[in-house]
mmCIF file of C-alpha atoms in Angstrom:
data_model
loop_
_atom_site.group_PDB
_atom_site.id
_atom_site.type_symbol
_atom_site.label_atom_id
_atom_site.label_comp_id
_atom_site.label_asym_id
_atom_site.label_seq_id
_atom_site.Cartn_x
_atom_site.Cartn_y
_atom_site.Cartn_z
ATOM 1 C CA MET P 25 17.839 -24.996 -17.924
ATOM 2 C CA SER P 26 21.400 -24.321 -18.614
ATOM 3 C CA HIS P 27 21.550 -26.626 -21.537
ATOM 4 C CA GLN P 28 18.390 -26.068 -22.916
ATOM 5 C CA THR P 29 19.592 -25.636 -26.476
ATOM 6 C CA GLY P 30 22.092 -28.691 -26.173
ATOM 7 C CA ILE P 31 24.809 -26.383 -27.646
ATOM 8 C CA ARG P 32 28.227 -26.714 -26.032
ATOM 9 C CA ALA P 33 31.710 -25.073 -26.578
ATOM 10 C CA ASN P 34 34.002 -26.767 -29.061
ATOM 11 C CA ASP P 35 37.399 -27.865 -28.278
ATOM 12 C CA GLU P 36 38.943 -24.785 -29.853
ATOM 13 C CA LEU P 37 37.014 -22.466 -27.559
ATOM 14 C CA ARG P 38 37.689 -24.391 -24.556
ATOM 15 C CA SER P 39 41.474 -23.943 -25.165
ATOM 16 C CA VAL P 40 41.031 -20.197 -25.845
ATOM 17 C CA LEU P 41 38.999 -19.914 -22.560
ATOM 18 C CA ALA P 42 41.679 -21.816 -20.666
ATOM 19 C CA GLU P 43 44.472 -19.547 -21.997
ATOM 20 C CA SER P 44 42.408 -16.412 -21.226
ATOM 21 C CA LYS P 45 42.659 -17.033 -17.328
ATOM 22 C CA ASP P 46 46.382 -15.625 -17.215
ATOM 23 C CA GLY P 47 45.286 -12.379 -18.984
ATOM 24 C CA THR P 48 46.458 -13.241 -22.426
ATOM 25 C CA TYR P 49 43.432 -11.895 -24.143
ATOM 26 C CA ARG P 50 41.575 -8.586 -23.733
ATOM 27 C CA LEU P 51 38.428 -9.608 -25.965
ATOM 28 C CA ILE P 52 36.986 -13.011 -27.137
ATOM 29 C CA LYS P 53 34.095 -13.032 -29.752
ATOM 30 C CA ILE P 54 32.147 -16.090 -29.500
ATOM 31 C CA ALA P 55 29.486 -17.126 -32.044
ATOM 32 C CA ILE P 56 27.190 -20.031 -32.659
ATOM 33 C CA ALA P 57 28.079 -22.245 -35.613
ATOM 34 C CA ASN P 58 27.163 -25.741 -36.554
ATOM 35 C CA GLU P 59 25.462 -26.081 -33.133
ATOM 36 C CA GLN P 60 28.412 -25.340 -31.292
ATOM 37 C CA LEU P 61 30.036 -22.308 -29.220
ATOM 38 C CA THR P 62 33.098 -21.249 -31.150
ATOM 39 C CA CYS P 63 35.885 -18.664 -31.204
ATOM 40 C CA ALA P 64 35.078 -16.006 -33.831
ATOM 41 C CA ALA P 65 38.048 -13.688 -32.996
ATOM 42 C CA THR P 66 40.347 -12.767 -30.099
ATOM 43 C CA LYS P 67 42.100 -9.420 -29.294
ATOM 44 C CA LYS P 68 45.445 -8.997 -26.808
ATOM 45 C CA PRO P 69 45.587 -6.105 -24.601
ATOM 46 C CA ARG P 70 47.344 -2.822 -25.626
ATOM 47 C CA GLY P 71 46.363 -0.264 -23.046
ATOM 48 C CA THR P 72 43.943 -0.132 -20.338
ATOM 49 C CA TRP P 73 40.389 -1.728 -20.492
ATOM 50 C CA GLU P 74 38.864 1.637 -21.144
ATOM 51 C CA GLU P 75 41.397 2.562 -23.851
ATOM 52 C CA ASP P 76 40.979 -0.675 -25.497
ATOM 53 C CA TYR P 77 37.393 -1.122 -25.480
ATOM 54 C CA ASP P 78 35.856 0.807 -28.358
ATOM 55 C CA SER P 79 38.854 0.186 -30.872
ATOM 56 C CA MET P 80 38.293 -3.619 -30.047
ATOM 57 C CA VAL P 81 34.642 -4.057 -29.688
ATOM 58 C CA ARG P 82 33.108 -1.737 -32.386
ATOM 59 C CA PRO P 83 34.986 -3.233 -35.503
ATOM 60 C CA LEU P 84 33.607 -6.802 -34.422
ATOM 61 C CA LEU P 85 29.924 -5.616 -34.227
ATOM 62 C CA ASP P 86 27.941 -7.092 -37.167
ATOM 63 C CA GLU P 87 24.454 -5.319 -37.566
ATOM 64 C CA LYS P 88 22.887 -8.565 -38.786
ATOM 65 C CA LEU P 89 24.525 -11.394 -36.870
ATOM 66 C CA ALA P 90 24.180 -12.048 -32.923
ATOM 67 C CA ALA P 91 27.315 -12.798 -30.998
ATOM 68 C CA TYR P 92 28.923 -13.068 -27.466
ATOM 69 C CA PHE P 93 31.812 -10.971 -26.310
ATOM 70 C CA MET P 94 34.098 -11.716 -23.337
ATOM 71 C CA TYR P 95 35.875 -8.439 -22.278
ATOM 72 C CA ARG P 96 38.531 -8.554 -19.832
ATOM 73 C CA PHE P 97 38.824 -5.825 -17.108
ATOM 74 C CA ASP P 98 42.147 -4.803 -15.533
ATOM 75 C CA SER P 99 40.711 -5.853 -11.997
ATOM 76 C CA LYS P 100 41.035 -9.260 -10.345
ATOM 77 C CA ASN P 101 39.006 -11.141 -7.784
ATOM 78 C CA SER P 102 39.974 -14.343 -5.756
ATOM 79 C CA MET P 103 39.474 -16.388 -8.939
ATOM 80 C CA GLY P 104 41.504 -14.295 -11.285
ATOM 81 C CA TYR P 105 40.661 -11.403 -13.798
ATOM 82 C CA GLU P 106 37.080 -10.138 -13.876
ATOM 83 C CA TRP P 107 35.256 -10.146 -17.102
ATOM 84 C CA LEU P 108 32.322 -8.393 -18.857
ATOM 85 C CA LEU P 109 29.887 -10.507 -20.775
ATOM 86 C CA ILE P 110 28.493 -8.662 -23.794
ATOM 87 C CA ALA P 111 25.320 -10.278 -25.438
ATOM 88 C CA TRP P 112 25.106 -8.606 -29.101
ATOM 89 C CA SER P 113 21.491 -9.156 -30.401
ATOM 90 C CA PRO P 114 20.901 -6.607 -33.277
ATOM 91 C CA ASP P 115 17.623 -5.563 -34.502
ATOM 92 C CA PHE P 116 18.161 -6.851 -38.119
ATOM 93 C CA ALA P 117 19.244 -10.445 -36.946
ATOM 94 C CA PRO P 118 16.913 -13.104 -37.614
ATOM 95 C CA VAL P 119 14.320 -13.683 -34.788
ATOM 96 C CA ARG P 120 15.209 -17.376 -34.555
ATOM 97 C CA GLU P 121 18.939 -16.606 -34.142
ATOM 98 C CA LYS P 122 18.231 -14.035 -31.315
ATOM 99 C CA MET P 123 16.413 -16.745 -29.532
ATOM 100 C CA LEU P 124 18.904 -19.159 -29.844
ATOM 101 C CA TYR P 125 21.619 -16.819 -28.378
ATOM 102 C CA ALA P 126 19.376 -15.874 -25.680
ATOM 103 C CA ALA P 127 18.834 -19.527 -24.721
ATOM 104 C CA THR P 128 22.420 -20.535 -24.889
ATOM 105 C CA LYS P 129 23.949 -17.741 -22.745
ATOM 106 C CA ALA P 130 23.666 -19.590 -19.481
ATOM 107 C CA THR P 131 25.736 -22.535 -21.084
ATOM 108 C CA LEU P 132 28.388 -20.019 -22.185
ATOM 109 C CA LYS P 133 28.472 -18.546 -18.442
ATOM 110 C CA GLN P 134 28.913 -21.974 -17.340
ATOM 111 C CA GLU P 135 31.561 -23.035 -19.781
ATOM 112 C CA PHE P 136 33.570 -19.735 -18.959
ATOM 113 C CA GLY P 137 33.198 -19.603 -15.291
ATOM 114 C CA GLY P 138 30.405 -17.474 -13.843
ATOM 115 C CA GLY P 139 32.591 -16.542 -10.968
ATOM 116 C CA GLN P 140 34.774 -14.278 -12.997
ATOM 117 C CA ILE P 141 32.110 -12.567 -14.736
ATOM 118 C CA LYS P 142 31.824 -9.203 -13.019
ATOM 119 C CA ASP P 143 28.951 -7.753 -15.138
ATOM 120 C CA GLU P 144 26.638 -8.443 -18.189
ATOM 121 C CA VAL P 145 25.448 -5.942 -20.609
ATOM 122 C CA PHE P 146 22.789 -6.537 -23.421
ATOM 123 C CA GLY P 147 22.555 -4.529 -26.705
ATOM 124 C CA THR P 148 20.718 -4.285 -29.741
ATOM 125 C CA ALA P 149 22.355 -1.074 -31.050
ATOM 126 C CA ILE P 150 25.989 -0.010 -30.881
ATOM 127 C CA GLY P 151 25.111 2.774 -28.559
ATOM 128 C CA ASP P 152 24.046 0.143 -26.065
ATOM 129 C CA ILE P 153 27.249 -1.549 -25.793
ATOM 130 C CA ASP P 154 29.999 0.674 -26.715
ATOM 131 C CA LEU P 155 32.112 2.420 -23.736
ATOM 132 C CA ASP P 156 29.625 5.144 -23.471
ATOM 133 C CA GLY P 157 26.708 2.949 -23.545
ATOM 134 C CA TYR P 158 28.397 0.581 -20.962
ATOM 135 C CA LYS P 159 29.140 3.265 -18.482
ATOM 136 C CA LYS P 160 25.463 4.431 -18.655
ATOM 137 C CA HIS P 161 24.582 0.917 -17.815
ATOM 138 C CA VAL P 162 26.788 0.963 -14.794
ATOM 139 C CA GLN P 163 25.246 4.334 -13.603
ATOM 140 C CA SER P 164 21.735 3.008 -14.047
ATOM 141 C CA ALA P 165 22.595 -0.154 -12.059
ATOM 142 C CA LEU P 166 23.958 2.089 -9.145
ATOM 143 C CA ALA P 167 21.029 4.376 -9.211
ATOM 144 C CA PRO P 168 18.109 3.626 -6.597
ATOM 145 C CA LYS P 169 15.280 1.413 -7.922
ATOM 146 C CA PRO P 170 12.175 3.435 -8.948
ATOM 147 C CA LEU P 171 9.504 3.298 -5.904
ATOM 148 C CA THR P 172 5.939 3.091 -6.228
ATOM 149 C CA MET P 173 3.744 6.253 -4.959
ATOM 150 C CA ALA P 174 3.031 4.477 -1.645
ATOM 151 C CA GLU P 175 6.858 3.605 -1.125
ATOM 152 C CA GLU P 176 7.751 7.233 -1.898
ATOM 153 C CA GLU P 177 5.328 8.266 0.769
ATOM 154 C CA VAL P 178 6.896 6.013 3.285
ATOM 155 C CA LYS P 179 10.511 7.167 2.270
ATOM 156 C CA MET P 180 9.445 10.863 2.826
ATOM 157 C CA ILE P 181 7.856 10.120 6.095
ATOM 158 C CA ARG P 182 11.090 8.199 7.282
ATOM 159 C CA GLU P 183 13.277 10.871 6.073
ATOM 160 C CA SER P 184 11.326 13.484 7.806
ATOM 161 C CA GLU P 185 11.430 11.512 10.962
ATOM 162 C CA VAL P 186 15.242 11.020 10.839
ATOM 163 C CA ASN P 187 16.095 14.751 10.073
ATOM 164 C CA ALA P 188 13.527 16.048 12.792
ATOM 165 C CA HIS P 189 15.277 17.936 15.506
ATOM 166 C CA ILE P 190 13.713 16.758 18.586
ATOM 167 C CA ASN P 191 13.939 18.445 22.058
ATOM 168 C CA THR P 192 11.655 19.698 24.619
ATOM 169 C CA GLU P 193 10.803 22.926 22.657
ATOM 170 C CA THR P 194 10.109 21.045 19.457
ATOM 171 C CA ARG P 195 8.131 18.048 20.531
ATOM 172 C CA SER P 196 4.897 19.247 19.965
ATOM 173 C CA GLN P 197 5.572 20.570 16.579
ATOM 174 C CA THR P 198 7.288 17.215 15.545
ATOM 175 C CA LEU P 199 4.361 15.371 16.534
ATOM 176 C CA GLN P 200 1.717 17.755 14.765
ATOM 177 C CA GLY P 201 3.356 18.586 11.543
ATOM 178 C CA VAL P 202 5.318 21.299 9.721
ATOM 179 C CA ALA P 203 4.358 24.973 10.693
ATOM 180 C CA PHE P 204 4.854 27.096 7.677
ATOM 181 C CA PRO P 205 4.380 30.912 8.252
ATOM 182 C CA LEU P 206 1.492 32.958 6.762
ATOM 183 C CA SER P 207 2.218 35.585 4.273
ATOM 184 C CA ARG P 208 1.093 39.081 5.131
ATOM 185 C CA GLU P 209 -1.819 38.895 2.516
ATOM 186 C CA ALA P 210 -2.912 35.557 3.815
ATOM 187 C CA GLU P 211 -2.870 36.848 7.474
ATOM 188 C CA SER P 212 -4.876 39.991 6.669
ATOM 189 C CA ALA P 213 -7.444 37.824 4.786
ATOM 190 C CA LEU P 214 -7.930 35.633 7.769
ATOM 191 C CA ILE P 215 -8.442 38.715 9.951
ATOM 192 C CA ASN P 216 -10.872 39.957 7.575
ATOM 193 C CA PHE P 217 -12.504 36.640 7.957
ATOM 194 C CA LYS P 218 -12.599 36.907 11.724
ATOM 195 C CA ASN P 219 -14.221 40.257 11.489
ATOM 196 C CA GLY P 220 -16.851 39.362 9.028
ATOM 197 C CA ARG P 221 -15.589 41.350 6.128
ATOM 198 C CA VAL P 222 -15.469 38.128 3.866
ATOM 199 C CA ASN P 223 -16.913 34.689 4.679
ATOM 200 C CA TYR P 224 -14.436 32.735 2.362
ATOM 201 C CA VAL P 225 -10.763 32.405 2.351
ATOM 202 C CA GLN P 226 -8.780 30.175 0.164
ATOM 203 C CA LEU P 227 -4.974 29.523 0.851
ATOM 204 C CA SER P 228 -2.233 27.583 -1.008
ATOM 205 C CA ILE P 229 1.256 26.459 0.106
ATOM 206 C CA ASP P 230 4.243 27.946 -1.893
ATOM 207 C CA ILE P 231 6.423 24.922 -1.820
ATOM 208 C CA PRO P 232 9.684 26.634 -2.766
ATOM 209 C CA ARG P 233 9.116 29.372 -0.309
ATOM 210 C CA GLU P 234 7.601 27.158 2.319
ATOM 211 C CA THR P 235 4.959 29.651 3.000
ATOM 212 C CA ILE P 236 1.154 29.710 3.174
ATOM 213 C CA GLU P 237 -0.185 32.157 0.492
ATOM 214 C CA LEU P 238 -3.631 33.857 -0.146
ATOM 215 C CA ALA P 239 -5.145 32.230 -3.142
ATOM 216 C CA SER P 240 -8.477 34.378 -2.850
ATOM 217 C CA ASP P 241 -10.889 35.815 -0.552
ATOM 218 C CA ASP P 242 -14.484 36.909 -1.171
ATOM 219 C CA ASN P 243 -18.194 36.768 0.001
ATOM 220 C CA ILE P 244 -20.001 33.816 -1.494
ATOM 221 C CA HIS P 245 -22.970 31.618 -1.051
ATOM 222 C CA VAL P 246 -22.710 27.892 -0.037
ATOM 223 C CA THR P 247 -23.784 26.671 -3.151
ATOM 224 C CA ASP P 248 -20.477 28.489 -4.879
ATOM 225 C CA LEU P 249 -18.111 26.425 -2.717
ATOM 226 C CA ILE P 250 -17.977 23.632 -5.484
ATOM 227 C CA SER P 251 -16.877 25.969 -8.274
ATOM 228 C CA ARG P 252 -14.048 27.515 -5.996
ATOM 229 C CA VAL P 253 -12.208 24.253 -5.190
ATOM 230 C CA PRO P 254 -9.525 23.387 -7.679
ATOM 231 C CA THR P 255 -9.524 19.972 -9.117
ATOM 232 C CA GLU P 256 -5.733 19.896 -9.962
ATOM 233 C CA SER P 257 -4.079 21.035 -6.698
ATOM 234 C CA ALA P 258 -4.563 21.026 -3.166
ATOM 235 C CA ARG P 259 -5.874 23.859 -1.181
ATOM 236 C CA TYR P 260 -6.921 25.045 2.379
ATOM 237 C CA HIS P 261 -10.383 26.789 2.587
ATOM 238 C CA VAL P 262 -12.200 28.740 5.432
ATOM 239 C CA PHE P 263 -15.866 29.259 5.107
ATOM 240 C CA ASN P 264 -18.557 30.882 7.354
ATOM 241 C CA PHE P 265 -21.419 28.710 6.843
ATOM 242 C CA GLN P 266 -24.594 30.771 7.598
ATOM 243 C CA HIS P 267 -27.558 28.546 8.377
ATOM 244 C CA THR P 268 -30.725 27.967 10.342
ATOM 245 C CA HIS P 269 -30.396 25.157 12.993
ATOM 246 C CA GLU P 270 -33.391 24.275 15.497
ATOM 247 C CA GLY P 271 -35.115 27.664 14.437
ATOM 248 C CA ASP P 272 -32.182 29.824 15.007
ATOM 249 C CA PRO P 273 -29.805 31.701 12.542
ATOM 250 C CA THR P 274 -26.237 30.216 13.138
ATOM 251 C CA LEU P 275 -22.898 30.967 11.649
ATOM 252 C CA SER P 276 -20.216 28.200 11.674
ATOM 253 C CA ALA P 277 -16.698 28.523 10.416
ATOM 254 C CA VAL P 278 -15.817 25.480 8.535
ATOM 255 C CA PHE P 279 -12.059 24.375 7.573
ATOM 256 C CA ILE P 280 -12.031 22.567 4.417
ATOM 257 C CA TYR P 281 -8.965 20.672 3.172
ATOM 258 C CA SER P 282 -9.118 19.817 -0.431
ATOM 259 C CA MET P 283 -6.832 17.257 -1.935
ATOM 260 C CA PRO P 284 -7.851 15.924 -5.321
ATOM 261 C CA GLY P 285 -6.110 12.350 -4.903
ATOM 262 C CA TYR P 286 -3.145 11.387 -6.969
ATOM 263 C CA LYS P 287 -3.369 14.335 -9.409
ATOM 264 C CA CYS P 288 -1.082 16.168 -6.926
ATOM 265 C CA SER P 289 2.698 15.238 -6.684
ATOM 266 C CA ILE P 290 3.886 13.222 -3.400
ATOM 267 C CA LYS P 291 5.672 16.119 -1.956
ATOM 268 C CA GLU P 292 2.382 18.476 -2.520
ATOM 269 C CA ARG P 293 0.149 15.899 -0.676
ATOM 270 C CA MET P 294 2.918 15.466 2.006
ATOM 271 C CA LEU P 295 3.200 19.067 2.790
ATOM 272 C CA TYR P 296 -0.601 19.785 2.738
ATOM 273 C CA SER P 297 -1.170 16.909 5.061
ATOM 274 C CA SER P 298 1.622 17.842 7.573
ATOM 275 C CA CYS P 299 0.951 21.733 7.574
ATOM 276 C CA LYS P 300 -2.700 21.132 8.117
ATOM 277 C CA SER P 301 -2.869 20.967 12.184
ATOM 278 C CA PRO P 302 -0.330 23.627 12.662
ATOM 279 C CA PHE P 303 -2.215 25.859 10.328
ATOM 280 C CA CYS P 304 -5.415 25.311 12.218
ATOM 281 C CA ASP P 305 -3.425 26.224 15.380
ATOM 282 C CA GLN P 306 -2.455 29.626 13.689
ATOM 283 C CA MET P 307 -6.006 30.387 12.870
ATOM 284 C CA ALA P 308 -7.021 29.750 16.613
ATOM 285 C CA GLN P 309 -4.316 32.216 17.498
ATOM 286 C CA LEU P 310 -6.004 34.730 15.311
ATOM 287 C CA GLY P 311 -9.162 34.102 17.138
ATOM 288 C CA ILE P 312 -10.847 32.103 14.555
ATOM 289 C CA ASP P 313 -13.046 29.339 16.147
ATOM 290 C CA ILE P 314 -13.391 26.360 13.654
ATOM 291 C CA ALA P 315 -16.597 24.515 14.137
ATOM 292 C CA LYS P 316 -15.801 21.647 11.889
ATOM 293 C CA LYS P 317 -12.906 20.439 9.915
ATOM 294 C CA LEU P 318 -13.670 18.520 6.701
ATOM 295 C CA GLU P 319 -11.350 16.786 4.185
ATOM 296 C CA VAL P 320 -12.658 16.211 0.539
ATOM 297 C CA ASP P 321 -11.040 14.874 -2.790
ATOM 298 C CA ASP P 322 -14.114 15.653 -4.886
ATOM 299 C CA PRO P 323 -15.593 19.399 -4.828
ATOM 300 C CA LYS P 324 -18.826 17.902 -5.398
ATOM 301 C CA GLU P 325 -19.214 16.500 -1.918
ATOM 302 C CA LEU P 326 -19.407 20.252 -0.588
ATOM 303 C CA THR P 327 -23.257 20.620 -0.863
ATOM 304 C CA GLU P 328 -25.191 22.706 1.736
ATOM 305 C CA GLU P 329 -26.754 19.389 3.084
ATOM 306 C CA PHE P 330 -23.374 17.694 3.637
ATOM 307 C CA ILE P 331 -21.945 20.528 5.537
ATOM 308 C CA TYR P 332 -25.042 20.964 7.644
ATOM 309 C CA ASP P 333 -24.918 17.242 8.533
ATOM 310 C CA GLU P 334 -21.202 17.469 9.357
ATOM 311 C CA ILE P 335 -21.811 20.315 11.727
ATOM 312 C CA HIS P 336 -25.013 19.014 13.074
ATOM 313 C CA PRO P 337 -24.862 15.001 12.842
ATOM 314 C CA LYS P 338 -28.363 13.542 13.335
ATOM 315 C CA LYS P 339 -28.710 11.746 16.566
ATOM 316 C CA ASN P 340 -30.011 8.455 16.948
ATOM 317 C CA VAL P 341 -32.846 8.864 19.342
ATOM 318 C CA ALA P 342 -34.669 5.425 18.784
ATOM 319 C CA ARG P 343 -32.216 3.432 20.951
ATOM 320 C CA GLN P 344 -33.751 0.324 22.053
ATOM 321 C CA ALA P 345 -33.851 -0.388 25.730
ATOM 322 C CA PHE P 346 -31.846 -3.156 27.085
ATOM 323 C CA ALA P 347 -34.157 -6.183 27.232
ATOM 324 C CA LYS P 348 -33.595 -8.627 30.086
ATOM 325 C CA PRO P 349 -33.317 -12.211 28.683
ATOM 326 C CA LYS P 350 -36.263 -14.519 29.641
ATOM 327 C CA GLY P 351 -35.163 -17.501 31.702
ATOM 328 C CA PRO P 352 -35.621 -21.060 30.811
ATOM 329 C CA ALA P 353 -39.384 -22.449 30.644
ATOM 330 C CA GLY P 354 -40.810 -24.912 32.839
ATOM 331 C CA ARG P 355 -38.807 -23.970 36.026
ATOM 332 C CA GLY P 356 -42.045 -23.690 37.978
ATOM 333 C CA PRO P 357 -43.206 -21.057 40.693
ATOM 334 C CA LYS P 358 -40.148 -19.336 42.655
ATOM 335 C CA ARG P 359 -39.525 -20.750 45.997
ATOM 336 C CA MET P 360 -39.379 -18.804 49.292
ATOM 337 C CA HIS P 361 -36.835 -19.761 51.827
ATOM 338 C CA ARG P 362 -37.682 -19.152 55.531
ATOM 339 C CA LYS P 363 -34.590 -18.336 57.835
ATOM 340 C CA ASN P 364 -34.157 -21.146 60.316
ATOM 341 C CA ASP P 365 -34.468 -19.373 63.692
ATOM 342 C CA SER P 366 -33.308 -22.354 65.686
#
């Protein structure tokens, strides 16, 4: 793979590379000519590597010809000075030439000595490899790698576990979630719900303020629930479901946690999930007895039949009695044994 193109450094380039080990050169421009790696230009240091960078690299960039640049840092490792390998492949260079340079880069690294190459940068425009472009490349390399949604959720869970202050007073809260306080309006609406003034309360989490706020309260019919649930954000809902069960009029308080899947941010999903249990405890302290807790990601699930079946699940009365397995056939009649009196 290293010699895929069969192109190797010529004697002149090998001599320059050997001289470069003692710090003679700041910059070496390398081109492919006559199926050989050749030295196209050299520059000796005048200042620090940052001071020399743009004044040496930019004038040697050709917008129609690919090239390599070996640029020397001021730092050293156990093998000598450390170098930056710049692979220049401008947009206007011929495609065949770009492919040739890409396939030969491994050979160049072997000829130069990979142990002294501290970093590599690839550019198709000047802004990719000038000093500002290289510094952006370094910052990008140091930044944490992007995570998937699942990895982000795991990260947030781990951070919350590490940052949790655990003692005998906070043990229950740590296990159950995060308790955000109710706003005055939210608490007042829940009290009205308990007293029967309204049969529906919708609440939202104010993430910056870390409070649970009133979104709306009203008297609605069960068929109105679907239209009340937002499809772009999470919510808590409390609804007094009036129905008839076994011939008796019944009123059951239902708590609904609606979360429209990945349409919400990771932080929003995490907070609503973590606050759910403590919020139900807050309602219990206000005297609201929840008959059933539901969680939905699609408002269309909240039909009257669905809520009824969740509160009063159908019992399977037709359970089959245990049937004793029959013994093997052909054993003959049972024998009776008399106890020997002697």
